[in-house]
mmCIF file of C-alpha atoms in Angstrom:
data_model
loop_
_atom_site.group_PDB
_atom_site.id
_atom_site.type_symbol
_atom_site.label_atom_id
_atom_site.label_comp_id
_atom_site.label_asym_id
_atom_site.label_seq_id
_atom_site.Cartn_x
_atom_site.Cartn_y
_atom_site.Cartn_z
ATOM 1 C CA UNK A 1 -4.860 8.050 -21.802
ATOM 2 C CA UNK A 2 -6.391 5.486 -19.479
ATOM 3 C CA UNK A 3 -7.483 6.517 -15.933
ATOM 4 C CA UNK A 4 -6.745 4.348 -12.886
ATOM 5 C CA UNK A 5 -8.149 5.132 -9.466
ATOM 6 C CA UNK A 6 -6.270 3.859 -6.503
ATOM 7 C CA UNK A 7 -7.963 3.783 -3.103
ATOM 8 C CA UNK A 8 -5.155 4.505 -0.685
ATOM 9 C CA UNK A 9 -4.969 4.376 3.193
ATOM 10 C CA UNK A 10 -3.793 7.958 3.835
ATOM 11 C CA UNK A 11 -1.801 11.054 2.729
ATOM 12 C CA UNK A 12 1.526 9.059 2.769
ATOM 13 C CA UNK A 13 0.298 6.634 0.138
ATOM 14 C CA UNK A 14 -1.379 9.480 -1.747
ATOM 15 C CA UNK A 15 2.053 11.285 -1.988
ATOM 16 C CA UNK A 16 3.791 8.074 -2.997
ATOM 17 C CA UNK A 17 1.285 7.437 -5.871
ATOM 18 C CA UNK A 18 1.625 11.088 -7.089
ATOM 19 C CA UNK A 19 5.404 11.399 -6.841
ATOM 20 C CA UNK A 20 6.504 7.899 -7.702
ATOM 21 C CA UNK A 21 3.969 5.706 -9.323
ATOM 22 C CA UNK A 22 2.321 8.382 -11.567
ATOM 23 C CA UNK A 23 5.510 9.493 -13.312
ATOM 24 C CA UNK A 24 6.528 5.864 -14.022
ATOM 25 C CA UNK A 25 3.030 4.669 -15.083
ATOM 26 C CA UNK A 26 2.400 7.577 -17.434
ATOM 27 C CA UNK A 27 4.851 5.901 -19.863
ATOM 28 C CA UNK A 28 2.301 3.179 -20.205
ATOM 29 C CA UNK A 29 -0.386 5.492 -21.313
ATOM 30 C CA UNK A 30 -2.531 6.060 -18.324
ATOM 31 C CA UNK A 31 -2.949 8.439 -15.400
ATOM 32 C CA UNK A 32 -3.310 7.157 -11.822
ATOM 33 C CA UNK A 33 -5.377 9.120 -9.323
ATOM 34 C CA UNK A 34 -5.117 8.273 -5.541
ATOM 35 C CA UNK A 35 -8.337 8.495 -3.485
ATOM 36 C CA UNK A 36 -8.027 8.452 0.287
ATOM 37 C CA UNK A 37 -10.300 6.139 2.091
ATOM 38 C CA UNK A 38 -13.248 8.010 3.841
ATOM 39 C CA UNK A 39 -13.384 7.249 7.484
ATOM 40 C CA UNK A 40 -16.343 9.533 8.480
ATOM 41 C CA UNK A 41 -18.901 11.288 6.351
ATOM 42 C CA UNK A 42 -20.433 14.417 7.621
ATOM 43 C CA UNK A 43 -23.471 16.325 6.355
ATOM 44 C CA UNK A 44 -21.722 19.739 6.415
ATOM 45 C CA UNK A 45 -17.943 20.375 5.875
ATOM 46 C CA UNK A 46 -15.343 17.953 4.648
ATOM 47 C CA UNK A 47 -15.365 14.270 5.267
ATOM 48 C CA UNK A 48 -12.799 12.687 7.537
ATOM 49 C CA UNK A 49 -10.193 10.723 5.523
ATOM 50 C CA UNK A 50 -7.479 8.244 6.291
ATOM 51 C CA UNK A 51 -7.081 4.810 7.894
ATOM 52 C CA UNK A 52 -9.215 1.603 7.472
ATOM 53 C CA UNK A 53 -11.592 1.207 10.374
ATOM 54 C CA UNK A 54 -14.115 -1.146 8.788
ATOM 55 C CA UNK A 55 -14.809 -3.049 5.502
ATOM 56 C CA UNK A 56 -18.051 -1.348 5.172
ATOM 57 C CA UNK A 57 -16.458 2.099 4.776
ATOM 58 C CA UNK A 58 -13.851 0.744 2.267
ATOM 59 C CA UNK A 59 -16.707 -0.988 0.404
ATOM 60 C CA UNK A 60 -18.728 2.168 0.107
ATOM 61 C CA UNK A 61 -15.554 4.041 -1.381
ATOM 62 C CA UNK A 62 -14.838 1.151 -3.803
ATOM 63 C CA UNK A 63 -18.430 0.978 -5.018
ATOM 64 C CA UNK A 64 -18.435 4.786 -5.495
ATOM 65 C CA UNK A 65 -15.251 4.618 -7.519
ATOM 66 C CA UNK A 66 -16.563 1.732 -9.558
ATOM 67 C CA UNK A 67 -19.459 4.110 -10.739
ATOM 68 C CA UNK A 68 -16.897 6.095 -12.725
ATOM 69 C CA UNK A 69 -17.313 4.504 -16.039
ATOM 70 C CA UNK A 70 -14.392 6.520 -17.446
ATOM 71 C CA UNK A 71 -11.843 4.766 -15.350
ATOM 72 C CA UNK A 72 -10.089 1.777 -16.849
ATOM 73 C CA UNK A 73 -9.223 0.249 -13.490
ATOM 74 C CA UNK A 74 -10.010 0.584 -9.744
ATOM 75 C CA UNK A 75 -7.380 -0.718 -7.484
ATOM 76 C CA UNK A 76 -6.307 -0.472 -3.756
ATOM 77 C CA UNK A 77 -3.243 0.287 -1.812
ATOM 78 C CA UNK A 78 -4.075 -0.674 1.836
ATOM 79 C CA UNK A 79 -2.105 -2.211 4.625
ATOM 80 C CA UNK A 80 -2.483 -5.939 5.201
ATOM 81 C CA UNK A 81 -1.437 -5.291 8.864
ATOM 82 C CA UNK A 82 -4.338 -4.427 11.188
ATOM 83 C CA UNK A 83 -7.019 -4.966 8.507
ATOM 84 C CA UNK A 84 -10.407 -5.264 10.240
ATOM 85 C CA UNK A 85 -11.853 -8.666 10.859
ATOM 86 C CA UNK A 86 -14.952 -7.956 8.773
ATOM 87 C CA UNK A 87 -13.150 -8.012 5.498
ATOM 88 C CA UNK A 88 -14.189 -10.760 3.183
ATOM 89 C CA UNK A 89 -12.578 -14.140 4.072
ATOM 90 C CA UNK A 90 -10.562 -12.516 6.907
ATOM 91 C CA UNK A 91 -11.860 -15.083 9.485
ATOM 92 C CA UNK A 92 -11.305 -18.113 7.140
ATOM 93 C CA UNK A 93 -7.702 -17.564 5.923
ATOM 94 C CA UNK A 94 -5.841 -20.774 5.298
ATOM 95 C CA UNK A 95 -2.493 -19.509 4.120
ATOM 96 C CA UNK A 96 0.700 -20.539 5.960
ATOM 97 C CA UNK A 97 2.247 -16.979 5.825
ATOM 98 C CA UNK A 98 1.291 -13.353 5.465
ATOM 99 C CA UNK A 99 1.966 -13.287 1.734
ATOM 100 C CA UNK A 100 -0.286 -16.171 1.106
ATOM 101 C CA UNK A 101 -3.041 -14.698 3.419
ATOM 102 C CA UNK A 102 -2.817 -11.301 1.786
ATOM 103 C CA UNK A 103 -3.320 -12.923 -1.603
ATOM 104 C CA UNK A 104 -6.316 -14.823 -0.321
ATOM 105 C CA UNK A 105 -7.898 -11.514 0.916
ATOM 106 C CA UNK A 106 -7.150 -9.784 -2.387
ATOM 107 C CA UNK A 107 -8.997 -12.725 -4.280
ATOM 108 C CA UNK A 108 -11.871 -12.512 -1.775
ATOM 109 C CA UNK A 109 -12.131 -8.752 -2.333
ATOM 110 C CA UNK A 110 -12.258 -9.173 -6.190
ATOM 111 C CA UNK A 111 -14.873 -11.849 -5.863
ATOM 112 C CA UNK A 112 -16.916 -9.771 -3.522
ATOM 113 C CA UNK A 113 -17.165 -6.939 -5.948
ATOM 114 C CA UNK A 114 -17.543 -9.222 -8.988
ATOM 115 C CA UNK A 115 -16.162 -6.342 -11.105
ATOM 116 C CA UNK A 116 -13.161 -7.993 -12.775
ATOM 117 C CA UNK A 117 -11.238 -6.917 -14.853
ATOM 118 C CA UNK A 118 -12.043 -3.369 -13.708
ATOM 119 C CA UNK A 119 -11.230 -4.055 -10.030
ATOM 120 C CA UNK A 120 -7.785 -5.221 -8.838
ATOM 121 C CA UNK A 121 -7.137 -5.640 -5.045
ATOM 122 C CA UNK A 122 -3.743 -5.026 -3.622
ATOM 123 C CA UNK A 123 -2.747 -5.186 0.031
ATOM 124 C CA UNK A 124 0.799 -4.083 1.206
ATOM 125 C CA UNK A 125 2.568 -6.796 3.049
ATOM 126 C CA UNK A 126 2.667 -5.906 5.866
ATOM 127 C CA UNK A 127 2.431 -2.113 5.547
ATOM 128 C CA UNK A 128 3.834 0.888 3.892
ATOM 129 C CA UNK A 129 7.006 1.090 5.879
ATOM 130 C CA UNK A 130 8.158 -2.273 4.803
ATOM 131 C CA UNK A 131 9.024 -0.557 1.417
ATOM 132 C CA UNK A 132 11.595 1.590 3.349
ATOM 133 C CA UNK A 133 13.633 -1.538 4.193
ATOM 134 C CA UNK A 134 14.283 -1.877 0.398
ATOM 135 C CA UNK A 135 17.384 0.225 1.114
ATOM 136 C CA UNK A 136 17.882 0.772 4.841
ATOM 137 C CA UNK A 137 20.911 2.900 4.487
ATOM 138 C CA UNK A 138 18.870 5.479 2.503
ATOM 139 C CA UNK A 139 16.333 5.674 5.332
ATOM 140 C CA UNK A 140 19.136 6.240 7.740
ATOM 141 C CA UNK A 141 20.523 9.124 5.614
ATOM 142 C CA UNK A 142 17.053 10.815 5.239
ATOM 143 C CA UNK A 143 16.710 10.702 9.090
ATOM 144 C CA UNK A 144 20.181 12.263 9.371
ATOM 145 C CA UNK A 145 21.513 9.361 11.279
ATOM 146 C CA UNK A 146 23.834 7.398 8.800
ATOM 147 C CA UNK A 147 25.146 5.294 11.743
ATOM 148 C CA UNK A 148 21.735 3.690 11.931
ATOM 149 C CA UNK A 149 22.151 2.131 8.630
ATOM 150 C CA UNK A 150 23.937 -0.928 10.137
ATOM 151 C CA UNK A 151 21.144 -1.584 12.483
ATOM 152 C CA UNK A 152 18.481 -1.302 9.899
ATOM 153 C CA UNK A 153 20.432 -3.514 7.505
ATOM 154 C CA UNK A 154 20.778 -6.102 10.159
ATOM 155 C CA UNK A 155 16.912 -6.129 10.541
ATOM 156 C CA UNK A 156 16.494 -6.429 6.752
ATOM 157 C CA UNK A 157 19.040 -9.242 6.622
ATOM 158 C CA UNK A 158 16.938 -11.281 9.155
ATOM 159 C CA UNK A 159 14.090 -11.626 6.657
ATOM 160 C CA UNK A 160 13.924 -12.969 3.054
ATOM 161 C CA UNK A 161 12.558 -9.607 1.774
ATOM 162 C CA UNK A 162 11.238 -6.414 3.374
ATOM 163 C CA UNK A 163 7.763 -7.634 2.845
ATOM 164 C CA UNK A 164 8.477 -10.529 5.310
ATOM 165 C CA UNK A 165 9.240 -8.299 8.265
ATOM 166 C CA UNK A 166 6.574 -9.460 10.705
ATOM 167 C CA UNK A 167 3.240 -8.041 11.701
ATOM 168 C CA UNK A 168 3.531 -8.040 15.488
ATOM 169 C CA UNK A 169 2.594 -4.733 16.958
ATOM 170 C CA UNK A 170 6.038 -4.206 18.496
ATOM 171 C CA UNK A 171 8.093 -5.553 15.531
ATOM 172 C CA UNK A 172 6.115 -4.480 12.521
ATOM 173 C CA UNK A 173 8.148 -2.351 10.021
ATOM 174 C CA UNK A 174 6.688 1.000 11.288
ATOM 175 C CA UNK A 175 7.455 0.177 14.992
ATOM 176 C CA UNK A 176 10.989 -0.776 14.170
ATOM 177 C CA UNK A 177 11.335 2.552 12.292
ATOM 178 C CA UNK A 178 9.836 4.532 15.183
ATOM 179 C CA UNK A 179 11.987 2.671 17.733
ATOM 180 C CA UNK A 180 15.197 3.916 16.024
ATOM 181 C CA UNK A 181 13.843 7.288 14.891
ATOM 182 C CA UNK A 182 11.276 8.748 17.355
ATOM 183 C CA UNK A 183 11.070 11.885 14.940
ATOM 184 C CA UNK A 184 9.991 9.850 12.004
ATOM 185 C CA UNK A 185 7.005 11.487 10.259
ATOM 186 C CA UNK A 186 5.401 9.084 7.915
ATOM 187 C CA UNK A 187 3.897 11.589 5.539
ATOM 188 C CA UNK A 188 7.215 13.522 5.222
ATOM 189 C CA UNK A 189 9.855 10.977 5.580
ATOM 190 C CA UNK A 190 8.239 7.890 3.962
ATOM 191 C CA UNK A 191 7.762 9.283 0.501
ATOM 192 C CA UNK A 192 11.032 11.204 0.564
ATOM 193 C CA UNK A 193 12.913 8.071 1.407
ATOM 194 C CA UNK A 194 11.178 6.038 -1.295
ATOM 195 C CA UNK A 195 11.956 8.775 -3.900
ATOM 196 C CA UNK A 196 15.648 8.374 -3.053
ATOM 197 C CA UNK A 197 15.588 4.635 -3.065
ATOM 198 C CA UNK A 198 13.880 4.570 -6.492
ATOM 199 C CA UNK A 199 11.169 2.395 -7.852
ATOM 200 C CA UNK A 200 13.412 -0.053 -9.498
ATOM 201 C CA UNK A 201 15.044 -1.000 -6.218
ATOM 202 C CA UNK A 202 11.679 -1.178 -4.326
ATOM 203 C CA UNK A 203 10.333 -3.475 -7.052
ATOM 204 C CA UNK A 204 13.417 -5.721 -6.996
ATOM 205 C CA UNK A 205 13.212 -6.104 -3.193
ATOM 206 C CA UNK A 206 9.440 -6.360 -2.731
ATOM 207 C CA UNK A 207 7.925 -9.045 -4.832
ATOM 208 C CA UNK A 208 4.282 -8.708 -3.956
ATOM 209 C CA UNK A 209 4.520 -4.974 -4.577
ATOM 210 C CA UNK A 210 6.194 -5.635 -8.007
ATOM 211 C CA UNK A 211 3.452 -7.954 -8.974
ATOM 212 C CA UNK A 212 0.905 -5.264 -8.432
ATOM 213 C CA UNK A 213 2.830 -2.578 -10.443
ATOM 214 C CA UNK A 214 3.403 -5.140 -13.276
ATOM 215 C CA UNK A 215 -0.310 -5.672 -13.467
ATOM 216 C CA UNK A 216 -0.964 -1.908 -13.653
ATOM 217 C CA UNK A 217 1.743 -1.582 -16.408
ATOM 218 C CA UNK A 218 -0.221 -4.328 -18.294
ATOM 219 C CA UNK A 219 -3.486 -2.513 -17.945
ATOM 220 C CA UNK A 220 -1.833 0.697 -19.446
ATOM 221 C CA UNK A 221 -0.540 -1.445 -22.520
ATOM 222 C CA UNK A 222 -3.951 -2.931 -23.460
#
C-alpha cells in the first residue's frame, strides 16, 4: 500500500483527511497521513502547530516530509486565502481570478521544490469553509438552525461554485458562516458537516478540489 503525506493547515483539515479522504482513498491502494504545519519549534516540549505564518516554515515542513523515501507522494492542503506574500510567485501573479492565481502558486511551489512527481501542491480556494457551501442546508442542520438554509443557499447561488465565494475578510466563506452562526467551531462543525454532505457532493460542487482528489486517486493506481 502506498503512503501519501498531506501537509495540512490545522486540526480541522487533519480530521477531514482522516475521516473523509482516507476511507475513500484506501480503495486506491494507499494510506494518507495528515501532517499539521509547524508554526513554532521549541527546544523542549511539543512544537506549536497550525496556521501558515510564513513560507519558510512551510518549506521546512515540506522538505522534512520529502526526506521520507517511503512516501509515494507529498502534497499540501492549505488555504489560498491569507497566504503569506513570501510564497513563491505570490507577488507576480497574473491570473484574472483566484482559481487561476491558486493554480499559478501551485505550479510555483512544485517548481520551487523540483521534486515532481513526488510533490503535488494543492491550495483550497479560498479556504476550508468553502467546502461547506457544497450543501448549505446540511450546514444549517448541523448548526441546529434549519431556517438558515435559505439564507446560506442564497449566498451559494450568488456564485458559480462554492470555491468562487470571495476572499474579502468580511465576505470570505468562514466570515459568512460565523456571521450566521457565532457558535460555529471549525474543528467540530466543519468535518461533521462535510461527513454528512459526502465526498461525492463536495467533488461535484468544487472543481478545483475534485481535480486534486482525482490526482491522488491516480497516484494510488500507478
